[in-house]
Short mmCIF file of C-alpha atoms in Angstrom, two decimals:
data_model
loop_
_atom_site.label_atom_id
_atom_site.label_comp_id
_atom_site.label_asym_id
_atom_site.label_seq_id
_atom_site.Cartn_x
_atom_site.Cartn_y
_atom_site.Cartn_z
CA MET A 1 40.96 -4.30 12.08
CA ILE A 2 39.85 -7.92 12.45
CA SER A 3 36.35 -8.51 13.78
CA ARG A 4 34.14 -11.58 13.73
CA VAL A 5 30.61 -11.27 12.31
CA PRO A 6 28.56 -14.12 13.76
CA GLN A 7 25.22 -13.53 12.00
CA CYS A 8 24.22 -14.55 8.49
CA VAL A 9 20.84 -13.86 6.87
CA LEU A 10 20.14 -16.52 4.25
CA LEU A 11 17.63 -15.88 1.47
CA LEU A 12 15.66 -18.91 0.31
CA PRO A 13 13.90 -17.78 -2.88
CA ASN A 14 13.45 -21.39 -4.03
CA ILE A 15 13.26 -23.81 -1.13
CA GLY A 16 12.80 -26.80 -3.41
CA GLU A 17 16.11 -26.14 -5.15
CA ALA A 18 17.95 -25.51 -1.89
CA LEU A 19 16.74 -28.81 -0.41
CA ARG A 20 17.71 -30.94 -3.40
CA SER A 21 19.85 -33.80 -2.17
CA TYR A 22 23.24 -35.00 -3.38
CA ALA A 23 25.05 -37.96 -1.84
CA GLY A 24 22.45 -38.09 0.93
CA GLN A 25 22.77 -34.44 1.96
CA SER A 26 20.77 -31.44 0.81
CA PHE A 27 22.48 -28.53 -0.86
CA PHE A 28 21.16 -26.27 1.90
CA PHE A 29 22.81 -28.44 4.56
CA ARG A 30 26.12 -27.99 2.76
CA VAL A 31 25.64 -24.23 2.76
CA LEU A 32 24.96 -24.18 6.51
CA ARG A 33 27.89 -26.45 7.27
CA ASP A 34 30.31 -24.20 5.35
CA TYR A 35 29.11 -21.07 7.13
CA GLN A 36 29.40 -22.83 10.48
CA ARG A 37 33.04 -23.64 9.71
CA PHE A 38 33.98 -20.01 10.15
CA GLY A 39 32.17 -19.09 13.32
CA ILE A 40 28.76 -18.03 12.06
CA THR A 41 26.53 -19.18 14.91
CA ASP A 42 23.39 -17.09 14.32
CA VAL A 43 21.54 -17.93 11.10
CA THR A 44 18.32 -16.20 10.05
CA LEU A 45 16.37 -17.76 7.18
CA LEU A 46 14.20 -15.44 5.09
CA THR A 47 11.54 -17.15 2.99
CA THR A 48 8.52 -16.03 0.99
CA ALA A 49 4.92 -17.00 1.67
CA GLY A 50 4.24 -20.68 1.18
CA THR A 51 7.84 -21.86 1.65
CA SER A 52 8.32 -21.67 5.40
CA ASP A 53 6.19 -24.80 5.87
CA PHE A 54 9.07 -26.86 4.50
CA LEU A 55 11.41 -25.90 7.31
CA PRO A 56 10.10 -26.67 10.83
CA CYS A 57 10.67 -30.41 10.53
CA LEU A 58 14.27 -29.78 9.46
CA HIS A 59 15.41 -27.59 12.36
CA GLU A 60 16.48 -30.47 14.57
CA LYS A 61 18.45 -32.08 11.76
CA LEU A 62 20.35 -29.04 10.51
CA PRO A 63 24.14 -29.24 11.06
CA LEU A 64 24.27 -25.98 12.99
CA GLN A 65 25.70 -25.28 16.42
CA GLY A 66 23.95 -22.06 17.31
CA THR A 67 20.69 -20.20 16.72
CA LEU A 68 18.41 -20.78 13.74
CA THR A 69 15.33 -18.63 13.13
CA THR A 70 12.95 -18.33 10.19
CA TYR A 71 10.88 -15.37 8.98
CA THR A 72 8.43 -15.16 6.11
CA LEU A 73 8.60 -11.97 4.04
CA PRO A 74 5.94 -10.78 1.59
CA THR A 75 8.68 -9.81 -0.88
CA PHE A 76 12.47 -9.92 -1.06
CA THR A 77 13.03 -6.16 -0.93
CA VAL A 78 15.02 -3.77 1.22
CA GLU A 79 11.75 -2.58 2.76
CA ALA A 80 10.90 -6.13 3.87
CA LEU A 81 14.37 -6.61 5.33
CA GLN A 82 14.09 -3.29 7.17
CA GLN A 83 10.99 -4.66 8.91
CA VAL A 84 13.05 -7.39 10.59
CA ALA A 85 16.06 -5.13 11.16
CA PRO A 86 15.51 -4.97 14.96
CA LEU A 87 16.28 -8.69 15.04
CA LEU A 88 19.57 -8.30 13.19
CA SER A 89 23.09 -7.58 14.39
CA GLU A 90 24.54 -4.16 13.66
CA THR A 91 26.63 -5.88 10.98
CA PHE A 92 25.63 -9.13 9.26
CA PHE A 93 26.17 -11.23 6.16
CA LEU A 94 23.44 -11.51 3.57
CA ALA A 95 23.65 -14.59 1.36
CA ARG A 96 21.52 -17.02 -0.62
CA GLY A 97 20.72 -20.46 0.72
CA ASP A 98 20.88 -21.91 -2.78
CA ARG A 99 24.40 -20.68 -3.50
CA LEU A 100 27.62 -22.20 -2.19
CA CYS A 101 31.09 -20.66 -2.15
CA ASP A 102 34.15 -22.77 -2.67
CA GLY A 103 35.94 -23.28 0.65
CA ALA A 104 38.69 -20.87 -0.36
CA VAL A 105 36.25 -17.96 0.04
CA PHE A 106 35.42 -18.36 3.68
CA PRO A 107 38.73 -17.38 5.29
CA LEU A 108 37.78 -13.89 4.10
CA LEU A 109 34.82 -13.74 6.45
CA PRO A 110 36.59 -13.06 9.75
CA LEU A 111 38.89 -10.57 8.01
CA MET A 112 36.05 -8.36 6.80
CA THR A 113 35.79 -5.46 9.20
CA ALA A 114 32.56 -5.10 11.11
CA HIS A 115 32.90 -1.30 11.01
CA LEU A 116 32.17 -0.38 7.41
CA GLU A 117 30.54 2.54 5.68
CA THR A 118 30.05 0.80 2.31
CA PRO A 119 28.51 -2.67 1.94
CA ARG A 120 30.99 -5.22 0.65
CA SER A 121 30.25 -8.18 -1.63
CA VAL A 122 32.24 -11.30 -2.49
CA VAL A 123 31.94 -12.36 -6.13
CA ASP A 124 33.62 -15.05 -8.20
CA PRO A 125 35.56 -14.36 -11.45
CA ASN A 126 32.29 -14.58 -13.42
CA GLY A 127 30.70 -11.92 -11.25
CA THR A 128 28.40 -14.41 -9.51
CA PRO A 129 27.80 -13.17 -5.96
CA ALA A 130 28.49 -15.26 -2.90
CA LEU A 131 27.53 -12.98 -0.04
CA THR A 132 27.31 -9.36 1.03
CA LEU A 133 28.44 -7.80 4.28
CA LEU A 134 25.85 -5.22 5.38
CA SER A 135 25.26 -2.90 8.30
CA LYS A 136 21.84 -1.86 9.58
CA GLN A 137 22.95 1.74 9.17
CA ALA A 138 23.65 1.22 5.46
CA LEU A 139 20.35 -0.61 5.07
CA LYS A 140 18.48 2.49 6.24
CA THR A 141 19.91 4.58 3.36
CA MET A 142 18.92 2.18 0.56
CA PRO A 143 15.77 2.63 -1.58
CA ALA A 144 12.95 0.59 -0.05
CA SER A 145 11.98 -0.99 -3.37
CA THR A 146 15.48 -2.34 -4.07
CA SER A 147 15.49 -6.10 -4.56
CA LEU A 148 17.58 -7.99 -2.01
CA MET A 149 19.01 -9.99 -4.90
CA SER A 150 20.39 -6.81 -6.44
CA LEU A 151 22.28 -5.90 -3.27
CA PHE A 152 24.88 -8.46 -4.27
CA HIS A 153 25.60 -6.40 -7.39
CA THR A 154 24.75 -2.83 -6.39
CA HIS A 155 25.35 -0.57 -3.42
CA SER A 156 28.52 -2.45 -2.56
CA GLU A 157 32.26 -2.69 -3.02
CA LYS A 158 33.26 -5.91 -4.83
CA ILE A 159 35.85 -8.41 -3.60
CA THR A 160 36.66 -10.88 -6.37
CA VAL A 161 37.94 -14.29 -5.32
CA ASP A 162 39.42 -17.04 -7.45
CA SER A 163 36.74 -19.57 -6.51
CA PRO A 164 33.42 -20.55 -8.09
CA VAL A 165 30.01 -19.86 -6.62
CA LEU A 166 27.96 -23.01 -7.07
CA SER A 167 24.25 -23.76 -7.19
CA PRO A 168 22.29 -27.03 -7.03
CA ASP A 169 22.47 -27.15 -10.81
CA THR A 170 26.23 -26.69 -11.05
CA LEU A 171 27.35 -28.73 -8.06
CA PRO A 172 27.14 -32.22 -9.61
CA PHE A 173 29.11 -31.13 -12.68
CA SER A 174 31.79 -29.12 -10.91
CA ALA A 175 35.14 -30.14 -9.51
CA TYR A 176 33.88 -29.22 -6.06
CA PRO A 177 34.25 -32.27 -3.79
CA LEU A 178 31.00 -33.53 -2.30
CA HIS A 179 33.00 -34.48 0.78
CA ARG A 180 35.94 -32.25 1.60
CA PRO A 181 39.35 -33.70 2.37
CA ALA A 182 40.66 -33.08 5.87
CA VAL A 183 43.83 -32.32 7.79
CA PHE A 184 44.08 -33.75 11.30
CA LEU A 185 46.32 -31.92 13.76
CA ASP A 186 47.68 -32.73 17.16
CA ARG A 187 47.55 -29.69 19.45
CA ASP A 188 50.41 -29.42 21.95
CA GLY A 189 53.71 -29.32 20.11
CA VAL A 190 52.04 -28.58 16.77
CA LEU A 191 49.86 -25.49 17.26
CA ASN A 192 51.39 -24.39 20.55
CA TYR A 193 54.58 -25.09 22.43
CA ASP A 194 54.32 -28.19 24.59
CA HIS A 195 55.14 -26.94 28.08
CA GLY A 196 53.57 -30.05 29.59
CA TYR A 197 49.94 -30.51 30.69
CA ILE A 198 48.57 -27.22 29.40
CA GLY A 199 45.17 -26.39 30.84
CA THR A 200 45.11 -22.58 30.96
CA ARG A 201 45.57 -19.66 28.58
CA GLU A 202 48.51 -18.41 30.65
CA ARG A 203 50.53 -21.51 29.73
CA PHE A 204 49.32 -21.66 26.10
CA GLU A 205 51.92 -20.19 23.72
CA TRP A 206 51.30 -20.24 19.96
CA ILE A 207 54.14 -21.53 17.80
CA THR A 208 55.30 -18.92 15.29
CA GLY A 209 53.60 -19.42 11.92
CA THR A 210 50.61 -21.39 13.26
CA PHE A 211 47.98 -18.93 12.02
CA SER A 212 49.61 -18.70 8.58
CA ALA A 213 49.62 -22.48 8.37
CA LEU A 214 45.96 -22.76 9.35
CA ARG A 215 44.97 -20.09 6.81
CA ARG A 216 46.80 -22.05 4.12
CA ILE A 217 44.93 -25.25 5.06
CA ALA A 218 41.58 -23.46 5.15
CA ARG A 219 42.13 -21.84 1.74
CA SER A 220 42.91 -25.25 0.28
CA GLY A 221 39.35 -26.35 1.08
CA HIS A 222 40.37 -28.95 3.68
CA HIS A 223 38.50 -29.46 6.90
CA ILE A 224 40.73 -28.85 9.93
CA PHE A 225 40.34 -31.23 12.87
CA ILE A 226 42.25 -31.37 16.17
CA VAL A 227 42.81 -34.66 17.99
CA THR A 228 44.57 -34.28 21.33
CA ASN A 229 45.43 -36.56 24.25
CA GLN A 230 44.71 -34.70 27.49
CA SER A 231 45.95 -36.97 30.26
CA GLY A 232 46.33 -33.90 32.46
CA VAL A 233 42.65 -34.45 33.24
CA ALA A 234 43.29 -38.03 34.33
CA ARG A 235 46.23 -36.87 36.45
CA GLY A 236 44.14 -34.23 38.20
CA TYR A 237 46.04 -31.20 36.85
CA TYR A 238 42.92 -29.64 35.30
CA SER A 239 39.32 -30.57 34.48
CA GLU A 240 37.46 -31.43 31.30
CA ASP A 241 35.73 -28.05 31.59
CA ASP A 242 39.18 -26.44 31.58
CA VAL A 243 40.03 -28.32 28.36
CA LYS A 244 36.81 -27.17 26.69
CA SER A 245 37.21 -23.58 27.85
CA LEU A 246 40.79 -23.41 26.60
CA MET A 247 39.85 -24.89 23.24
CA SER A 248 36.92 -22.48 22.82
CA TRP A 249 39.32 -19.60 23.35
CA ALA A 250 41.93 -21.09 21.00
CA ILE A 251 39.36 -21.68 18.22
CA ALA A 252 38.00 -18.13 18.60
CA SER A 253 41.58 -16.83 18.32
CA ILE A 254 42.16 -18.90 15.18
CA ARG A 255 38.95 -17.65 13.58
CA SER A 256 39.87 -14.05 14.36
CA GLU A 257 43.06 -14.63 12.35
CA GLY A 258 41.21 -15.78 9.23
CA ALA A 259 41.25 -19.57 9.61
CA THR A 260 39.09 -22.08 11.47
CA ILE A 261 38.87 -25.39 13.30
CA ASP A 262 35.91 -27.40 12.04
CA ASP A 263 35.81 -29.87 14.90
CA TRP A 264 37.99 -31.42 17.60
CA ARG A 265 38.25 -34.39 19.91
CA TYR A 266 40.18 -34.96 23.13
CA CYS A 267 40.88 -38.00 25.27
CA PRO A 268 40.99 -37.44 29.06
CA PHE A 269 41.75 -41.07 29.90
CA HIS A 270 44.99 -42.78 30.90
CA PRO A 271 45.61 -46.41 31.93
CA THR A 272 47.40 -45.37 35.15
CA ALA A 273 45.31 -42.28 35.97
CA ALA A 274 45.43 -40.81 39.46
CA ILE A 275 41.64 -40.26 39.23
CA GLU A 276 39.83 -43.59 39.11
CA HIS A 277 37.07 -42.35 36.81
CA TYR A 278 39.65 -41.71 34.08
CA ARG A 279 41.69 -44.86 34.64
CA GLN A 280 41.17 -46.90 31.49
CA ASP A 281 42.87 -47.91 28.26
CA SER A 282 40.67 -45.90 25.91
CA GLU A 283 40.32 -46.48 22.17
CA TRP A 284 40.37 -42.71 21.83
CA ARG A 285 43.82 -42.31 23.35
CA LYS A 286 46.50 -42.12 20.67
CA PRO A 287 48.14 -44.29 19.36
CA ALA A 288 44.63 -45.81 19.10
CA PRO A 289 42.65 -44.22 16.23
CA GLY A 290 39.31 -43.66 18.00
CA MET A 291 39.26 -39.86 17.90
CA ILE A 292 40.20 -39.82 14.22
CA GLN A 293 37.64 -42.47 13.31
CA ASP A 294 34.87 -40.62 15.13
CA LEU A 295 35.57 -37.45 13.12
CA LEU A 296 35.79 -39.40 9.86
CA MET A 297 32.36 -40.87 10.51
CA LYS A 298 30.71 -37.62 11.62
CA TRP A 299 32.01 -35.53 8.73
CA GLU A 300 31.73 -38.29 6.10
CA VAL A 301 35.40 -37.98 5.16
CA GLN A 302 37.46 -40.73 3.55
CA PRO A 303 40.86 -41.54 5.14
CA ALA A 304 42.46 -41.61 1.70
CA ASP A 305 41.61 -37.90 1.35
CA CYS A 306 43.24 -36.95 4.66
CA PHE A 307 46.55 -36.66 6.41
CA LEU A 308 47.69 -35.93 9.95
CA ILE A 309 50.43 -33.67 11.29
CA GLY A 310 51.69 -34.41 14.80
CA ASP A 311 54.83 -34.22 16.88
CA GLN A 312 54.82 -37.59 18.64
CA GLU A 313 55.25 -41.14 17.38
CA THR A 314 51.84 -41.92 18.87
CA ASP A 315 50.30 -39.37 16.49
CA LEU A 316 51.82 -41.12 13.51
CA GLN A 317 50.70 -44.52 14.79
CA ALA A 318 47.11 -43.32 15.25
CA ALA A 319 47.04 -41.96 11.71
CA ALA A 320 48.40 -45.21 10.31
CA ALA A 321 45.76 -47.18 12.22
CA ALA A 322 43.08 -44.93 10.70
CA GLY A 323 44.46 -45.46 7.20
CA MET A 324 46.01 -42.10 6.41
CA PRO A 325 49.54 -40.71 6.01
CA ALA A 326 51.14 -38.61 8.73
CA TYR A 327 53.96 -36.11 9.02
CA GLN A 328 56.00 -35.24 12.09
CA VAL A 329 56.66 -31.73 13.37
CA THR A 330 60.17 -31.23 14.73
CA SER A 331 62.21 -28.28 15.93
CA GLU A 332 63.51 -27.99 12.36
CA LYS A 333 60.18 -28.48 10.55
CA THR A 334 57.08 -26.72 11.86
CA LEU A 335 53.42 -26.97 10.94
CA LEU A 336 53.89 -24.03 8.57
CA ASP A 337 56.81 -25.79 6.87
CA TRP A 338 54.72 -28.92 6.33
CA THR A 339 51.73 -27.02 4.97
CA MET A 340 53.91 -25.11 2.52
CA GLU A 341 55.26 -28.42 1.28
CA LEU A 342 52.02 -30.40 1.24
CA LEU A 343 49.63 -27.62 0.18
CA PRO A 344 51.67 -25.30 -2.05
#
């Protein structure tokens, strides 16, 4: 069974270490960004006395789209966690805010069933824990004096992944990229069949192999971005709210299949639009590179570390204008075919 777990409880035993900055971004920000990639929208920070004062000024700056709350515990024990249990989901992830999984770990998150009898931990080949999936029911049966740190090693089934778990001390010396590479994707004709001006779920049909392709990209550590022209808005076929609603559903579907979309952009404008408000020659409309450039800037990604996969010549032209290579989907070569070739 596939079920999404949207809540993560992050332990911050050493706030100073977690907030250490590399390349202008704190280690803790990197942790939050990676969890956000895979649909975790409810983050609870657990700190010890004297550390919570570091956090209030950071809340507005954290790269999180969702809910962020902070609680101060007297100790990091099961008993202390049980005290805040009413605020937790029935099933949640427990992780450390000063530990970072390689990107290849996170596609596991949506695939971990939310209905479990035994807690489940992800560890790297050295046995270093990344996170634990817990239920409130299991929490009730654990000895109150058990350290929360030990839950990563005890009381759980281990899932070993071929990826390192990094800390502020190991990050600068590892092969882990400070800024991930990225794959840019067109939508219609690449992820789903292009039936023309698609604005509803009823007309949205996934191309065979799309989820497998997206899982392959996610496991490679690449960001996944969608850039899509949506002139159907300009022509009056559907609204911008329809575009956003459809994409929210599509992204949720992708995450439920073990992959993710980190971010996306759309262009509703067209130079000959039927609706005057949308009648313009926008720099975001492919073949112009505006959507791609906006994502590059926001996510601090270098074009040389990226490529685009699209089905139209305008997709390839936009990628070239942004300074990255591009590959064209055809009836003979799908997104899955390209990912198997480019990301073996």
